[in-house]
Short mmCIF file of C-alpha atoms in Angstrom, two decimals:
data_model
loop_
_atom_site.label_atom_id
_atom_site.label_comp_id
_atom_site.label_asym_id
_atom_site.label_seq_id
_atom_site.Cartn_x
_atom_site.Cartn_y
_atom_site.Cartn_z
CA MET A 961 2.75 0.70 -107.85
CA LEU A 962 6.59 0.01 -107.25
CA GLN A 963 6.85 3.64 -105.46
CA PHE A 964 3.80 3.01 -103.32
CA ALA A 965 5.24 -0.67 -102.38
CA ALA A 966 8.84 0.80 -101.79
CA ALA A 967 7.38 3.63 -99.64
CA LEU A 968 5.09 1.46 -97.57
CA THR A 969 7.85 -1.16 -96.65
CA THR A 970 10.60 1.10 -95.62
CA ASP A 971 8.51 4.21 -94.58
CA PRO A 972 5.57 3.41 -92.49
CA ARG A 973 4.64 6.76 -91.17
CA ASN A 974 4.27 9.23 -94.32
CA GLY A 975 1.73 7.89 -96.36
CA ASP A 976 -0.46 10.44 -97.97
CA ARG A 977 -3.78 10.90 -100.06
CA ALA A 978 -1.40 11.97 -102.84
CA ALA A 979 0.06 8.66 -103.02
CA ILE A 980 -3.07 7.01 -103.27
CA ASP A 981 -4.29 9.51 -105.67
CA ALA A 982 -1.21 8.50 -108.08
CA LEU A 983 -2.46 4.81 -107.96
CA ARG A 984 -5.85 5.85 -108.98
CA SER A 985 -4.55 8.10 -111.70
CA ALA A 986 -2.50 4.89 -112.99
CA GLY A 987 -5.61 3.32 -113.33
CA LEU A 988 -6.01 1.25 -110.00
CA ALA A 989 -9.43 0.88 -108.54
CA ASP A 990 -9.98 0.86 -104.79
CA PRO A 991 -10.36 -2.67 -104.45
CA ALA A 992 -6.98 -3.09 -106.35
CA ILE A 993 -5.10 -0.62 -104.09
CA VAL A 994 -6.28 -2.46 -100.99
CA ALA A 995 -5.02 -5.56 -102.28
CA LEU A 996 -1.81 -3.78 -103.34
CA ALA A 997 -1.42 -2.40 -99.59
CA GLN A 998 -2.35 -5.76 -98.06
CA LEU A 999 0.16 -7.58 -99.75
CA VAL A 1000 3.02 -5.24 -99.28
CA ALA A 1001 1.90 -4.66 -95.43
CA PHE A 1002 1.82 -8.41 -94.87
CA LEU A 1003 5.29 -8.88 -95.90
CA SER A 1004 6.64 -6.33 -93.35
CA TYR A 1005 4.64 -8.99 -90.64
CA GLN A 1006 6.10 -12.11 -92.38
CA LEU A 1007 9.69 -11.07 -92.50
CA ARG A 1008 9.86 -9.89 -88.83
CA VAL A 1009 8.39 -13.25 -87.73
CA VAL A 1010 11.30 -15.00 -89.68
CA ALA A 1011 13.82 -12.48 -88.50
CA GLY A 1012 12.53 -13.04 -84.99
CA LEU A 1013 12.54 -17.05 -85.27
CA ARG A 1014 15.73 -16.84 -86.40
CA ALA A 1015 17.19 -14.59 -83.54
CA MET A 1016 15.63 -17.14 -81.16
CA ARG A 1017 17.33 -19.89 -82.39
CA ALA A 1018 20.61 -18.04 -82.71
CA SER A 1019 20.15 -17.22 -78.63
CA GLY A 1020 20.93 -20.96 -78.16
CA THR A 1021 19.45 -21.30 -74.78
CA GLY A 1022 15.61 -22.47 -74.79
CA ASP A 1023 13.89 -25.01 -77.97
CA ALA A 1024 13.08 -22.40 -80.21
CA PRO A 1025 12.21 -23.71 -83.66
CA MET B 1243 -6.55 10.85 -70.28
CA ILE B 1244 -3.07 10.88 -71.33
CA ARG B 1245 -1.83 13.41 -74.12
CA ARG B 1246 1.76 13.49 -75.01
CA ASN B 1247 4.11 13.95 -77.87
CA GLY B 1248 1.11 14.09 -80.24
CA PHE B 1249 0.05 10.82 -78.75
CA THR B 1250 -3.45 10.01 -76.73
CA ASP B 1251 -5.41 7.25 -74.93
CA GLU B 1252 -8.57 9.07 -75.89
CA THR B 1253 -10.72 7.49 -78.43
CA LEU B 1254 -10.47 8.69 -82.08
CA GLU B 1255 -11.80 7.93 -85.46
CA TRP B 1256 -10.19 7.04 -88.65
CA ARG B 1257 -10.98 8.65 -92.23
CA SER B 1258 -10.08 6.55 -95.08
CA TRP B 1259 -8.75 8.18 -98.28
CA LEU B 1260 -10.42 5.08 -100.24
CA GLU B 1261 -14.31 4.69 -100.69
CA PRO B 1262 -15.36 2.52 -98.01
CA LEU B 1263 -17.68 -0.60 -99.01
CA GLN B 1264 -21.15 0.34 -99.09
CA LEU B 1265 -23.30 -2.19 -96.83
CA ALA B 1266 -25.88 -2.01 -99.71
CA GLU B 1267 -23.33 -3.01 -102.04
CA ALA B 1268 -21.87 -5.88 -100.10
CA SER B 1269 -21.63 -9.50 -101.12
CA PRO B 1270 -22.68 -12.41 -98.75
CA LEU B 1271 -18.99 -13.35 -98.57
CA GLN B 1272 -17.99 -9.60 -97.54
CA LEU B 1273 -20.61 -9.34 -94.92
CA GLU B 1274 -19.71 -12.83 -93.46
CA VAL B 1275 -15.95 -11.80 -93.48
CA LEU B 1276 -16.86 -8.27 -91.81
CA ASP B 1277 -18.80 -10.16 -89.18
CA GLU B 1278 -16.09 -12.69 -88.26
CA SER B 1279 -13.31 -9.87 -88.19
CA HIS B 1280 -14.76 -7.53 -85.41
CA PRO B 1281 -18.02 -6.76 -83.48
CA GLN B 1282 -18.28 -3.42 -84.93
CA SER B 1283 -16.75 -3.80 -88.10
CA ARG B 1284 -20.02 -2.83 -90.41
CA THR B 1285 -19.81 0.59 -89.32
CA SER B 1286 -15.89 0.93 -89.41
CA PRO B 1287 -14.47 3.03 -92.30
CA TYR B 1288 -11.14 0.68 -91.90
CA TYR B 1289 -13.17 -2.83 -92.19
CA LEU B 1290 -15.21 -1.39 -94.75
CA THR B 1291 -12.33 -0.25 -96.78
CA LEU B 1292 -10.50 -3.69 -96.24
CA ALA B 1293 -13.74 -5.51 -97.43
CA HIS B 1294 -13.06 -4.59 -101.01
CA GLN B 1295 -10.72 -7.60 -100.63
CA PRO B 1296 -12.96 -10.13 -98.66
CA LEU B 1297 -10.38 -13.26 -98.65
CA MET B 1298 -7.47 -10.85 -97.56
CA LEU B 1299 -9.30 -9.35 -94.91
CA ARG B 1300 -10.26 -12.96 -93.83
CA HIS B 1301 -6.81 -14.04 -93.68
CA ARG B 1302 -5.99 -10.80 -91.65
CA SER B 1303 -8.49 -10.91 -89.25
CA ALA B 1304 -7.92 -14.84 -88.30
CA ALA B 1305 -4.44 -13.94 -87.69
CA TYR B 1306 -5.02 -10.97 -86.09
CA ASN B 1307 -7.64 -12.11 -83.78
CA ALA B 1308 -5.55 -15.11 -82.67
CA ILE B 1309 -2.46 -13.06 -82.27
CA MET B 1310 -4.06 -10.44 -80.00
CA TYR B 1311 -7.01 -12.31 -78.34
CA ALA B 1312 -6.41 -15.99 -78.16
CA PRO B 1313 -6.45 -17.35 -74.37
CA GLY B 1314 -3.51 -18.73 -72.70
CA GLY B 1315 0.18 -17.66 -73.62
CA LEU B 1316 1.46 -14.34 -73.20
CA PRO B 1317 -0.83 -12.12 -71.03
CA ARG B 1318 -2.98 -10.16 -73.19
CA ALA B 1319 -1.89 -6.83 -71.53
CA GLU B 1320 1.89 -7.53 -72.65
CA ARG B 1321 0.78 -8.17 -76.11
CA GLU B 1322 -1.28 -4.85 -75.86
CA LEU B 1323 2.22 -3.08 -74.68
CA GLY B 1324 4.06 -4.49 -77.83
CA ALA B 1325 1.53 -3.32 -79.97
CA MET B 1326 1.43 0.05 -78.38
CA VAL B 1327 5.23 0.52 -78.63
CA VAL B 1328 5.43 -0.47 -82.32
CA SER B 1329 2.49 1.87 -82.89
CA VAL B 1330 4.44 4.76 -81.16
CA THR B 1331 7.66 4.00 -82.89
CA ASN B 1332 5.72 3.93 -86.26
CA GLY B 1333 4.08 7.17 -85.56
CA CYS B 1334 0.57 5.59 -85.83
CA VAL B 1335 -1.40 7.91 -83.51
CA TYR B 1336 -4.87 6.16 -84.06
CA CYS B 1337 -3.32 2.56 -83.42
CA THR B 1338 -1.71 3.86 -80.68
CA SER B 1339 -5.14 5.40 -79.06
CA VAL B 1340 -6.71 1.97 -79.37
CA HIS B 1341 -4.04 0.04 -78.03
CA ALA B 1342 -3.04 2.48 -75.09
CA GLN B 1343 -6.79 2.15 -74.17
CA ARG B 1344 -6.89 -1.72 -74.18
CA PHE B 1345 -3.60 -1.86 -72.17
CA GLU B 1346 -4.89 0.27 -69.50
CA GLN B 1347 -8.46 -2.00 -69.55
CA LEU B 1348 -6.42 -5.12 -68.99
CA ALA B 1349 -3.58 -3.81 -66.78
CA LYS B 1350 -5.81 -1.75 -64.57
CA ARG B 1351 -3.24 1.14 -64.52
CA SER B 1352 -1.73 3.76 -67.09
CA ASP B 1353 1.76 4.59 -65.69
CA THR B 1354 3.41 2.44 -68.47
CA VAL B 1355 1.21 4.26 -71.05
CA GLU B 1356 2.50 7.66 -69.85
CA GLN B 1357 6.27 6.29 -70.04
CA VAL B 1358 5.82 4.84 -73.74
CA PHE B 1359 4.37 8.05 -74.90
CA ASP B 1360 7.20 10.02 -73.16
CA ASP B 1361 9.94 7.66 -74.66
CA ALA B 1362 9.46 4.00 -75.63
CA ALA B 1363 13.18 3.08 -75.48
CA SER B 1364 13.06 3.63 -71.83
CA ALA B 1365 9.66 2.73 -70.85
CA GLY B 1366 8.54 -0.19 -68.58
CA THR B 1367 7.79 -0.30 -64.87
CA SER B 1368 9.39 -3.58 -64.59
CA GLU B 1369 12.29 -5.26 -66.20
CA ARG B 1370 9.74 -7.39 -67.86
CA GLU B 1371 7.91 -4.62 -69.58
CA ARG B 1372 11.42 -2.78 -70.25
CA ALA B 1373 12.45 -5.93 -72.13
CA ILE B 1374 9.03 -5.99 -74.10
CA ALA B 1375 9.43 -2.25 -75.00
CA THR B 1376 12.88 -2.86 -75.96
CA PHE B 1377 12.22 -5.72 -78.29
CA ALA B 1378 9.42 -3.96 -79.95
CA ILE B 1379 11.40 -1.17 -81.17
CA ALA B 1380 14.38 -3.60 -82.35
CA VAL B 1381 11.77 -5.82 -84.34
CA THR B 1382 10.12 -2.71 -85.80
CA GLN B 1383 13.46 -0.75 -86.51
CA ARG B 1384 15.74 -3.07 -87.76
CA PRO B 1385 14.12 -6.93 -88.25
CA ASN B 1386 17.23 -7.65 -90.63
CA ALA B 1387 19.54 -7.38 -87.65
CA LEU B 1388 17.98 -9.26 -84.92
CA ALA B 1389 20.03 -11.44 -83.01
CA GLY B 1390 20.26 -13.41 -80.10
CA ASP B 1391 21.12 -10.65 -77.83
CA ASP B 1392 17.73 -9.40 -78.67
CA ILE B 1393 16.31 -12.45 -77.21
CA ALA B 1394 18.18 -12.54 -73.89
CA PRO B 1395 16.95 -10.02 -72.05
CA LEU B 1396 13.25 -11.38 -72.50
CA ARG B 1397 14.47 -14.94 -71.16
CA ALA B 1398 16.40 -12.84 -68.40
CA ALA B 1399 13.15 -11.34 -67.48
CA GLY B 1400 11.29 -14.63 -66.88
CA MET B 1401 9.71 -15.14 -70.37
CA SER B 1402 9.07 -18.74 -71.69
CA ASP B 1403 9.91 -19.21 -75.61
CA GLU B 1404 6.11 -19.59 -76.23
CA GLU B 1405 5.52 -16.28 -74.66
CA ILE B 1406 8.59 -14.68 -76.68
CA ILE B 1407 6.66 -16.29 -79.98
CA ASP B 1408 3.59 -14.65 -78.95
CA LEU B 1409 5.21 -11.25 -78.35
CA LEU B 1410 7.06 -11.53 -81.52
CA HIS B 1411 3.65 -12.30 -83.57
CA ALA B 1412 1.78 -9.13 -81.72
CA VAL B 1413 4.81 -6.99 -82.61
CA ALA B 1414 5.47 -7.98 -85.76
CA ILE B 1415 1.67 -7.74 -86.94
CA PHE B 1416 1.59 -4.43 -85.77
CA GLY B 1417 4.38 -3.43 -88.71
CA TRP B 1418 1.25 -4.73 -90.78
CA ALA B 1419 -1.50 -2.84 -89.29
CA ASN B 1420 0.54 0.30 -88.80
CA ARG B 1421 1.42 0.39 -92.54
CA LEU B 1422 -2.66 -0.10 -93.58
CA MET B 1423 -3.66 2.43 -90.93
CA GLN B 1424 -1.37 5.17 -92.12
CA ASN B 1425 -1.60 4.43 -95.66
CA LEU B 1426 -4.95 4.15 -96.66
CA GLY B 1427 -6.30 7.03 -94.74
CA GLU B 1428 -6.05 9.22 -91.38
CA PRO B 1429 -6.82 9.62 -87.79
CA ALA B 1430 -9.33 12.20 -87.04
CA GLY B 1431 -10.48 13.48 -83.77
CA ALA B 1432 -13.86 11.79 -82.31
CA ASP B 1433 -17.06 13.62 -83.33
#
């Protein structure tokens, strides 16, 4: 699970079927794999929004939050 | 039709590496969430895969549909440009094909699509499009190093703070979407 989460976070390109098979071999059913992928992928969205809002505030002009 | 560097604006299919939900086995909640997610979700392997976690799909679709389709704010073609540039940067061929098509439908032209497929970092037919593409790549590749200097070109190109926030959400959510598309399955040629 940790390998899958790390790879999903840092290397969005190179997912493969073997990574899914490894999760299944570790006992995860498909709904659990979907939950893990959603959780990790959502964080990629969330941290980018936070970083972008921080950059807007740092840019000074305008009235960023 | 545009085909360059492994990307295309043709319609592609997507094949799941998991077992997509069988509609006959779907719960009332799963059917409800599928129907609020996308008009064709009952026949989409992608949505049927995500429907294994209906409450997560509900939150994902509420965010996605608001960010990409809500009226007002950043013009929708520019949201699609951001989505397309991120998808190219992340190497998501399937996502790129979908959002290249949407850009073309909304903008009524494909010149920017050719430029993005050739070299996203220099793409854009105007200062504003170039600023959007550059920002989309920065958010994708180095979120932790984003700074005020990354915002300035957007403001210089005439974007309001509200438009920049809309763009940020559109670009950021493709960090999410590309990861699901590329790690739960793969693109396949159209039948």
